[in-house]
CSV table of C-alpha atoms in Angstrom, one decimal:
chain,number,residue,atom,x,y,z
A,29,UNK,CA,-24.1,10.1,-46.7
A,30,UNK,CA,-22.0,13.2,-48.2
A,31,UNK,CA,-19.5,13.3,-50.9
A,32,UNK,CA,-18.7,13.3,-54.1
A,33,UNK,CA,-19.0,10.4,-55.8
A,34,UNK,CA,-16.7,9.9,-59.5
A,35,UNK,CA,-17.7,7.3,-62.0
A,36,UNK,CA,-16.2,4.8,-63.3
A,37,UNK,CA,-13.2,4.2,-60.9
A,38,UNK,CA,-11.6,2.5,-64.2
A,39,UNK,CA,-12.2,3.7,-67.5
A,40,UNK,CA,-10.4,2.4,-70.8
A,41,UNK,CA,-10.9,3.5,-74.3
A,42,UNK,CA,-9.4,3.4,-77.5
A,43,UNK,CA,-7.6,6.3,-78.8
A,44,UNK,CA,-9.1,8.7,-80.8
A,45,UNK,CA,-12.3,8.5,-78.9
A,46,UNK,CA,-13.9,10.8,-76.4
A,47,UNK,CA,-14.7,10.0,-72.9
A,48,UNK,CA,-17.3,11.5,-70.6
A,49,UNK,CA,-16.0,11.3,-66.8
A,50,UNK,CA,-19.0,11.7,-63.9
A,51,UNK,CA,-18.8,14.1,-60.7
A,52,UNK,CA,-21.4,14.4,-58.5
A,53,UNK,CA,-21.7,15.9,-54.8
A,54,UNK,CA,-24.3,16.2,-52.7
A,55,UNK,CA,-22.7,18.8,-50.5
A,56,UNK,CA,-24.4,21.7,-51.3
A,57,UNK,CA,-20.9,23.3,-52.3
A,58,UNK,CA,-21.4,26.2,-55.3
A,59,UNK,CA,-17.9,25.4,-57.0
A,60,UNK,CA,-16.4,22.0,-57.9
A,61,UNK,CA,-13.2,21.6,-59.3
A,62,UNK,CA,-11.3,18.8,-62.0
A,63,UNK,CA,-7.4,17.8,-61.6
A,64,UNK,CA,-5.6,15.9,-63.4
A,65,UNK,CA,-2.8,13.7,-61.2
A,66,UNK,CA,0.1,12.4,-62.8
A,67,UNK,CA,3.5,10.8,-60.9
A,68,UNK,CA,5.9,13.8,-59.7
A,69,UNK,CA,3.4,16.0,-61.0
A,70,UNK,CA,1.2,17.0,-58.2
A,71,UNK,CA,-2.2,18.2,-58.8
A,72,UNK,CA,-2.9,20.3,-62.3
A,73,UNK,CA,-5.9,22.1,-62.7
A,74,UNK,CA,-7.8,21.2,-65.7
A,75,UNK,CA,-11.5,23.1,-65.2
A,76,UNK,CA,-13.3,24.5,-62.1
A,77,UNK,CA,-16.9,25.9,-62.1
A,78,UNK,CA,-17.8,28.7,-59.1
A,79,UNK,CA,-21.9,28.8,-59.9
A,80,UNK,CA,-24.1,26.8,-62.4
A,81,UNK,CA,-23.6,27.6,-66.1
A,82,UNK,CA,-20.1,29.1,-65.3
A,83,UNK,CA,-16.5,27.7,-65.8
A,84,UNK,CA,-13.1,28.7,-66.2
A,85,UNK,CA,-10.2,27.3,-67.6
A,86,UNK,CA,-7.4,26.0,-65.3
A,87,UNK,CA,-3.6,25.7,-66.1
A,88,UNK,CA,-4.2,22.7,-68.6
A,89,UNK,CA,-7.8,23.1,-70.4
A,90,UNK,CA,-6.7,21.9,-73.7
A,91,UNK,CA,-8.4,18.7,-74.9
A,92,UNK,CA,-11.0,19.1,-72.5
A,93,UNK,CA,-14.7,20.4,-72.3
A,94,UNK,CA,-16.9,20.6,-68.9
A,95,UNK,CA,-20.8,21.5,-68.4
A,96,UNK,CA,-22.2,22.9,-65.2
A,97,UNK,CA,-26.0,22.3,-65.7
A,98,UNK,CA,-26.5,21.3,-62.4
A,99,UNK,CA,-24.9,22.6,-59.0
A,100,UNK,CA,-24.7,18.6,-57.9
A,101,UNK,CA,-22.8,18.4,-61.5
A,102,UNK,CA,-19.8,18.5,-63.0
A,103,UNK,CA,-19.1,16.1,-65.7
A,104,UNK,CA,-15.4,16.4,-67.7
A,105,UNK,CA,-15.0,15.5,-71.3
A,106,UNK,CA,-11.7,14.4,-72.5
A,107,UNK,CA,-11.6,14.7,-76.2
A,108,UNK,CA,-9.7,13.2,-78.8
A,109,UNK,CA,-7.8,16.2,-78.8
A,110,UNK,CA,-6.0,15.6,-75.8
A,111,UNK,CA,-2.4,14.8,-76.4
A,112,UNK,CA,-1.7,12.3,-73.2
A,113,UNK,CA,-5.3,11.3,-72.1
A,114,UNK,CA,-4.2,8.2,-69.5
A,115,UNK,CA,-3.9,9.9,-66.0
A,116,UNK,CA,-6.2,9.8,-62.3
A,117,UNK,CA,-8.5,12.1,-62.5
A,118,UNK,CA,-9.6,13.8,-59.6
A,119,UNK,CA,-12.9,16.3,-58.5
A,120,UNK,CA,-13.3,18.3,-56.1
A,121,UNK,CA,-15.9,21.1,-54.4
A,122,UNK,CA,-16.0,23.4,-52.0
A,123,UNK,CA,-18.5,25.9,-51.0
A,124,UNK,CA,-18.0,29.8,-51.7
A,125,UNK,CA,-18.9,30.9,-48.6
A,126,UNK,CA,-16.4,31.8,-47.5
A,127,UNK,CA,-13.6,31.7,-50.0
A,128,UNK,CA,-10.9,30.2,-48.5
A,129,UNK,CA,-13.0,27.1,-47.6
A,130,UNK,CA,-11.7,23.8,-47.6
A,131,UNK,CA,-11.6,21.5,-51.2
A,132,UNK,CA,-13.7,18.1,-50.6
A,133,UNK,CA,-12.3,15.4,-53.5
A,134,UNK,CA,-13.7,12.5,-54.8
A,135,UNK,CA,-12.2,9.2,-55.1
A,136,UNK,CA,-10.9,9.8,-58.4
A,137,UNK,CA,-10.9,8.1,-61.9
A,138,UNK,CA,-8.2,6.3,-63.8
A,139,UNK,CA,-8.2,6.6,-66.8
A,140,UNK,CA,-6.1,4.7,-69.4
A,141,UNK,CA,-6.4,5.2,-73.2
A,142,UNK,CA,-5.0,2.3,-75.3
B,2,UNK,CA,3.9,32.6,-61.7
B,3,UNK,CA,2.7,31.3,-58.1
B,4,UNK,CA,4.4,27.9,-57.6
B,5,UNK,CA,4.4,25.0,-54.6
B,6,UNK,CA,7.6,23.1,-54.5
B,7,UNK,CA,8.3,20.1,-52.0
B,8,UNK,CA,11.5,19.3,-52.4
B,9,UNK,CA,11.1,15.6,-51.1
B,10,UNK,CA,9.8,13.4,-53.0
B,11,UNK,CA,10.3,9.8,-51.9
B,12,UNK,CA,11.4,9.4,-47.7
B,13,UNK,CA,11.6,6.2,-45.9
B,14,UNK,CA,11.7,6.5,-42.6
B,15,UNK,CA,11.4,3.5,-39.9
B,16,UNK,CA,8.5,3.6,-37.3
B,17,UNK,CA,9.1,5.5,-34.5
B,18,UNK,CA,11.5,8.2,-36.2
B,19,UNK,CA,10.8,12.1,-36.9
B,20,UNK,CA,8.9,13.4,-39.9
B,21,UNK,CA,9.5,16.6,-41.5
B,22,UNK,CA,8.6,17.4,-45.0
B,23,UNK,CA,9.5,21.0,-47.2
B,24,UNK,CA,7.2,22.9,-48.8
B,25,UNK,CA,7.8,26.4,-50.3
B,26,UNK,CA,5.8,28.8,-52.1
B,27,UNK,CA,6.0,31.8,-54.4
B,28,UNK,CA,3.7,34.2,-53.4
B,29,UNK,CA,3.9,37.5,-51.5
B,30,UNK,CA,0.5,38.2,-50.7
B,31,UNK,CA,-2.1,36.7,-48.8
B,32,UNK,CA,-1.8,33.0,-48.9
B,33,UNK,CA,-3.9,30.1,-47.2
B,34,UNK,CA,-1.8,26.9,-46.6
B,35,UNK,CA,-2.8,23.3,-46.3
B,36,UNK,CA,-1.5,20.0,-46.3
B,37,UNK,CA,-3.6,16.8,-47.9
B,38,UNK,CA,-2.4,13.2,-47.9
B,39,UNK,CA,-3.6,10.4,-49.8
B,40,UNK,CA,-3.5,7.3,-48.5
B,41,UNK,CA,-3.0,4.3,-50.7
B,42,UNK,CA,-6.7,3.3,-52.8
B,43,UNK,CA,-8.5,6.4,-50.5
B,44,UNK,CA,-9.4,9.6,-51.4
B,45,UNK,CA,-7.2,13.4,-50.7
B,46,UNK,CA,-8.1,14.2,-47.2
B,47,UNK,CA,-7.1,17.5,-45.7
B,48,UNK,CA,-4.5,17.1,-42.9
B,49,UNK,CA,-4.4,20.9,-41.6
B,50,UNK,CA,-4.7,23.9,-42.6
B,51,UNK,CA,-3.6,28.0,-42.2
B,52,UNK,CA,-5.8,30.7,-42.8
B,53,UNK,CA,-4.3,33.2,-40.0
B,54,UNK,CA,-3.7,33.3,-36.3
B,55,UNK,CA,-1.3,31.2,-34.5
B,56,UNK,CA,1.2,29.8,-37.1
B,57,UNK,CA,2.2,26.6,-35.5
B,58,UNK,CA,-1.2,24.5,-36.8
B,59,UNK,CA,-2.0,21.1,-35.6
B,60,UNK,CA,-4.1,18.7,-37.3
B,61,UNK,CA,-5.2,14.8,-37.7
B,62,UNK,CA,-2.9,12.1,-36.3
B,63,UNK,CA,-0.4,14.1,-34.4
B,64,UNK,CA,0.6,16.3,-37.5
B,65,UNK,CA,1.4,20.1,-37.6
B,66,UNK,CA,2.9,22.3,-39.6
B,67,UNK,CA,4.7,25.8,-38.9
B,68,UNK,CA,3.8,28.6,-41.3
B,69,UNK,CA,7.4,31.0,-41.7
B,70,UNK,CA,6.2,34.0,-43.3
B,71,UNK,CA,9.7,35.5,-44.0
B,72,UNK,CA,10.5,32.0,-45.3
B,73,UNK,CA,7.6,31.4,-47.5
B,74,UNK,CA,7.1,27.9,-45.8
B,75,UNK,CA,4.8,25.6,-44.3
B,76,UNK,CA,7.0,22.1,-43.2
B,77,UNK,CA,5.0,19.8,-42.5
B,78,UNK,CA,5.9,17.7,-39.1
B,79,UNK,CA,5.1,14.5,-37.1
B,80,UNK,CA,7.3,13.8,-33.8
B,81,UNK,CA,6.8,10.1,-34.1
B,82,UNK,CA,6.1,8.2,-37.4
B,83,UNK,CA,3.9,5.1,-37.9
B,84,UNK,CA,3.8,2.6,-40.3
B,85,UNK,CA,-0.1,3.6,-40.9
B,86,UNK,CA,1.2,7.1,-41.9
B,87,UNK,CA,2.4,5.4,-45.5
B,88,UNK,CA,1.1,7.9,-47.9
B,89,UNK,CA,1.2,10.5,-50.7
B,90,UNK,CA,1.6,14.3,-49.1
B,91,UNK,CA,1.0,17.6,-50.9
B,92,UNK,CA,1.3,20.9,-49.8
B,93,UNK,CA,-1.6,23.3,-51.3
B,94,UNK,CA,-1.7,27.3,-51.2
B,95,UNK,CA,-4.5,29.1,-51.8
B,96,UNK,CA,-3.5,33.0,-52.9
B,97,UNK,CA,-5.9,35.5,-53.4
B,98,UNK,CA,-5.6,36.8,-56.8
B,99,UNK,CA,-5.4,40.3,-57.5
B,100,UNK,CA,-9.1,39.6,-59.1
B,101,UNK,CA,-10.2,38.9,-55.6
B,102,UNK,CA,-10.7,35.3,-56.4
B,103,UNK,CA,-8.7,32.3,-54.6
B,104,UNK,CA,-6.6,29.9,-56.6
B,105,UNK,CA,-5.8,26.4,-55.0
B,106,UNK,CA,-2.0,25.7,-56.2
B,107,UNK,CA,-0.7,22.3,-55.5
B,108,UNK,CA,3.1,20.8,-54.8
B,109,UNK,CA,4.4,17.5,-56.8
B,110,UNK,CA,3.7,15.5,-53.5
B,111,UNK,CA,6.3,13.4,-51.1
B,112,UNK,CA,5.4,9.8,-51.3
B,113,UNK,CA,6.4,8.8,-47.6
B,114,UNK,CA,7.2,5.0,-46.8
B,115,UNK,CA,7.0,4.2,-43.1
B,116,UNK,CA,9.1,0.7,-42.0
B,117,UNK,CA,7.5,-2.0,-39.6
């Protein structure tokens, strides 16, 4: 089966901590993608990675950190440094090839810091 | 700055009745257009798109859109409205970039709410 697959679904955590959220995809796709979703908000780009140990900031990088070890992989770190952590997370790939190809998200993560 | 606005963001419409949903964008170069929806507890699946070509797309589940160049839009449409189409919308652009690179650009979404 393809996808992308994002773990937990539900993640809670205390203020002040940081908070590793998975992404994986078995698509093959070279770049992958993290949005953050809020109400009347839309879709804000956070990160996005186009090849393996590569990434770029998006519109809102601040209090976040991403890796790209891995094509498959794109895990995104919400630090303590992030002002309003709770929000649905969302990932996404696509392949490069060409360009304007289709984004594929993943079910998404919800995360709420107490 | 590029932006998406939908200018709807909560409809109710009773089963059987006409869809039609904004989106505008500010961009004046080359532009792909597509429309997601998210379906309550699923995941963002693509509706239709526009890369070039005919600019009257059709897509999943009796949707199309019209691309307007002159009018920077891409209205998103459904004759005929069922209760199964109860869902989160957003309109996406995807400009290239003067870098030669694509950006995807999302709208605030239209939550629609289709009536039994």
């Amino acid at each position: 089966d393809g996808g992308i697959t994002q773990s937990p679904k539900y993640l809670f955590r205390k203020e002040g901590q940081n908070v590793t959220l998975s992404c994986e995809q078995n698509l093959n796709h070279d770049a992958m993608y993290w949005y953050r979703q809020d109400p009347g908000q839309g879709l804000r780009l956070i990160y996005y990675s186009q090849i393996v140990n590569d990434f770029q900031k998006g519109d809102i990088a601040e209090g976040y950190s991403v890796s790209r070890e891995k094509k498959e992989s794109f895990p995104l770190t919400v630090t303590s440094a992030q002002k309003n952590p709770t929000a649905f997370y969302l990932c996404a790939s696509k392949t490069e090839v060409p360009l304007t190809d289709t984004q594929y998200f993943g079910p998404g993560t919800r995360l709420t810091v107490l | 700055a590029q932006s998406v606005s939908q200018h709807n963001h909560h409809v109710i419409l009773s089963e059987a009745a006409s869809l039609e949903l904004g989106c505008n964008y500010s961009y004046g170069g080359t532009v792909n257009l597509f429309w997601y929806v998210q379906y309550p507890g699923q995941h963002l699946q693509l509706l239709l798109k526009y890369f070039s070509g005919d600019p009257l797309v059709k897509g999943i589940k009796g949707f199309e859109a019209e691309f307007i160049k002159s009018k920077f839009s891409f209205n998103l449409r459904k004759p005929s409205v069922q209760w199964s189409d109860t869902a989160e919308y957003f309109c996406a652009v995807n400009p290239l970039l003067p870098s030669g690179t694509y950006k995807y650009i999302f709208g605030t979404g239209t939550r629609l709410k289709v009536l039994a």
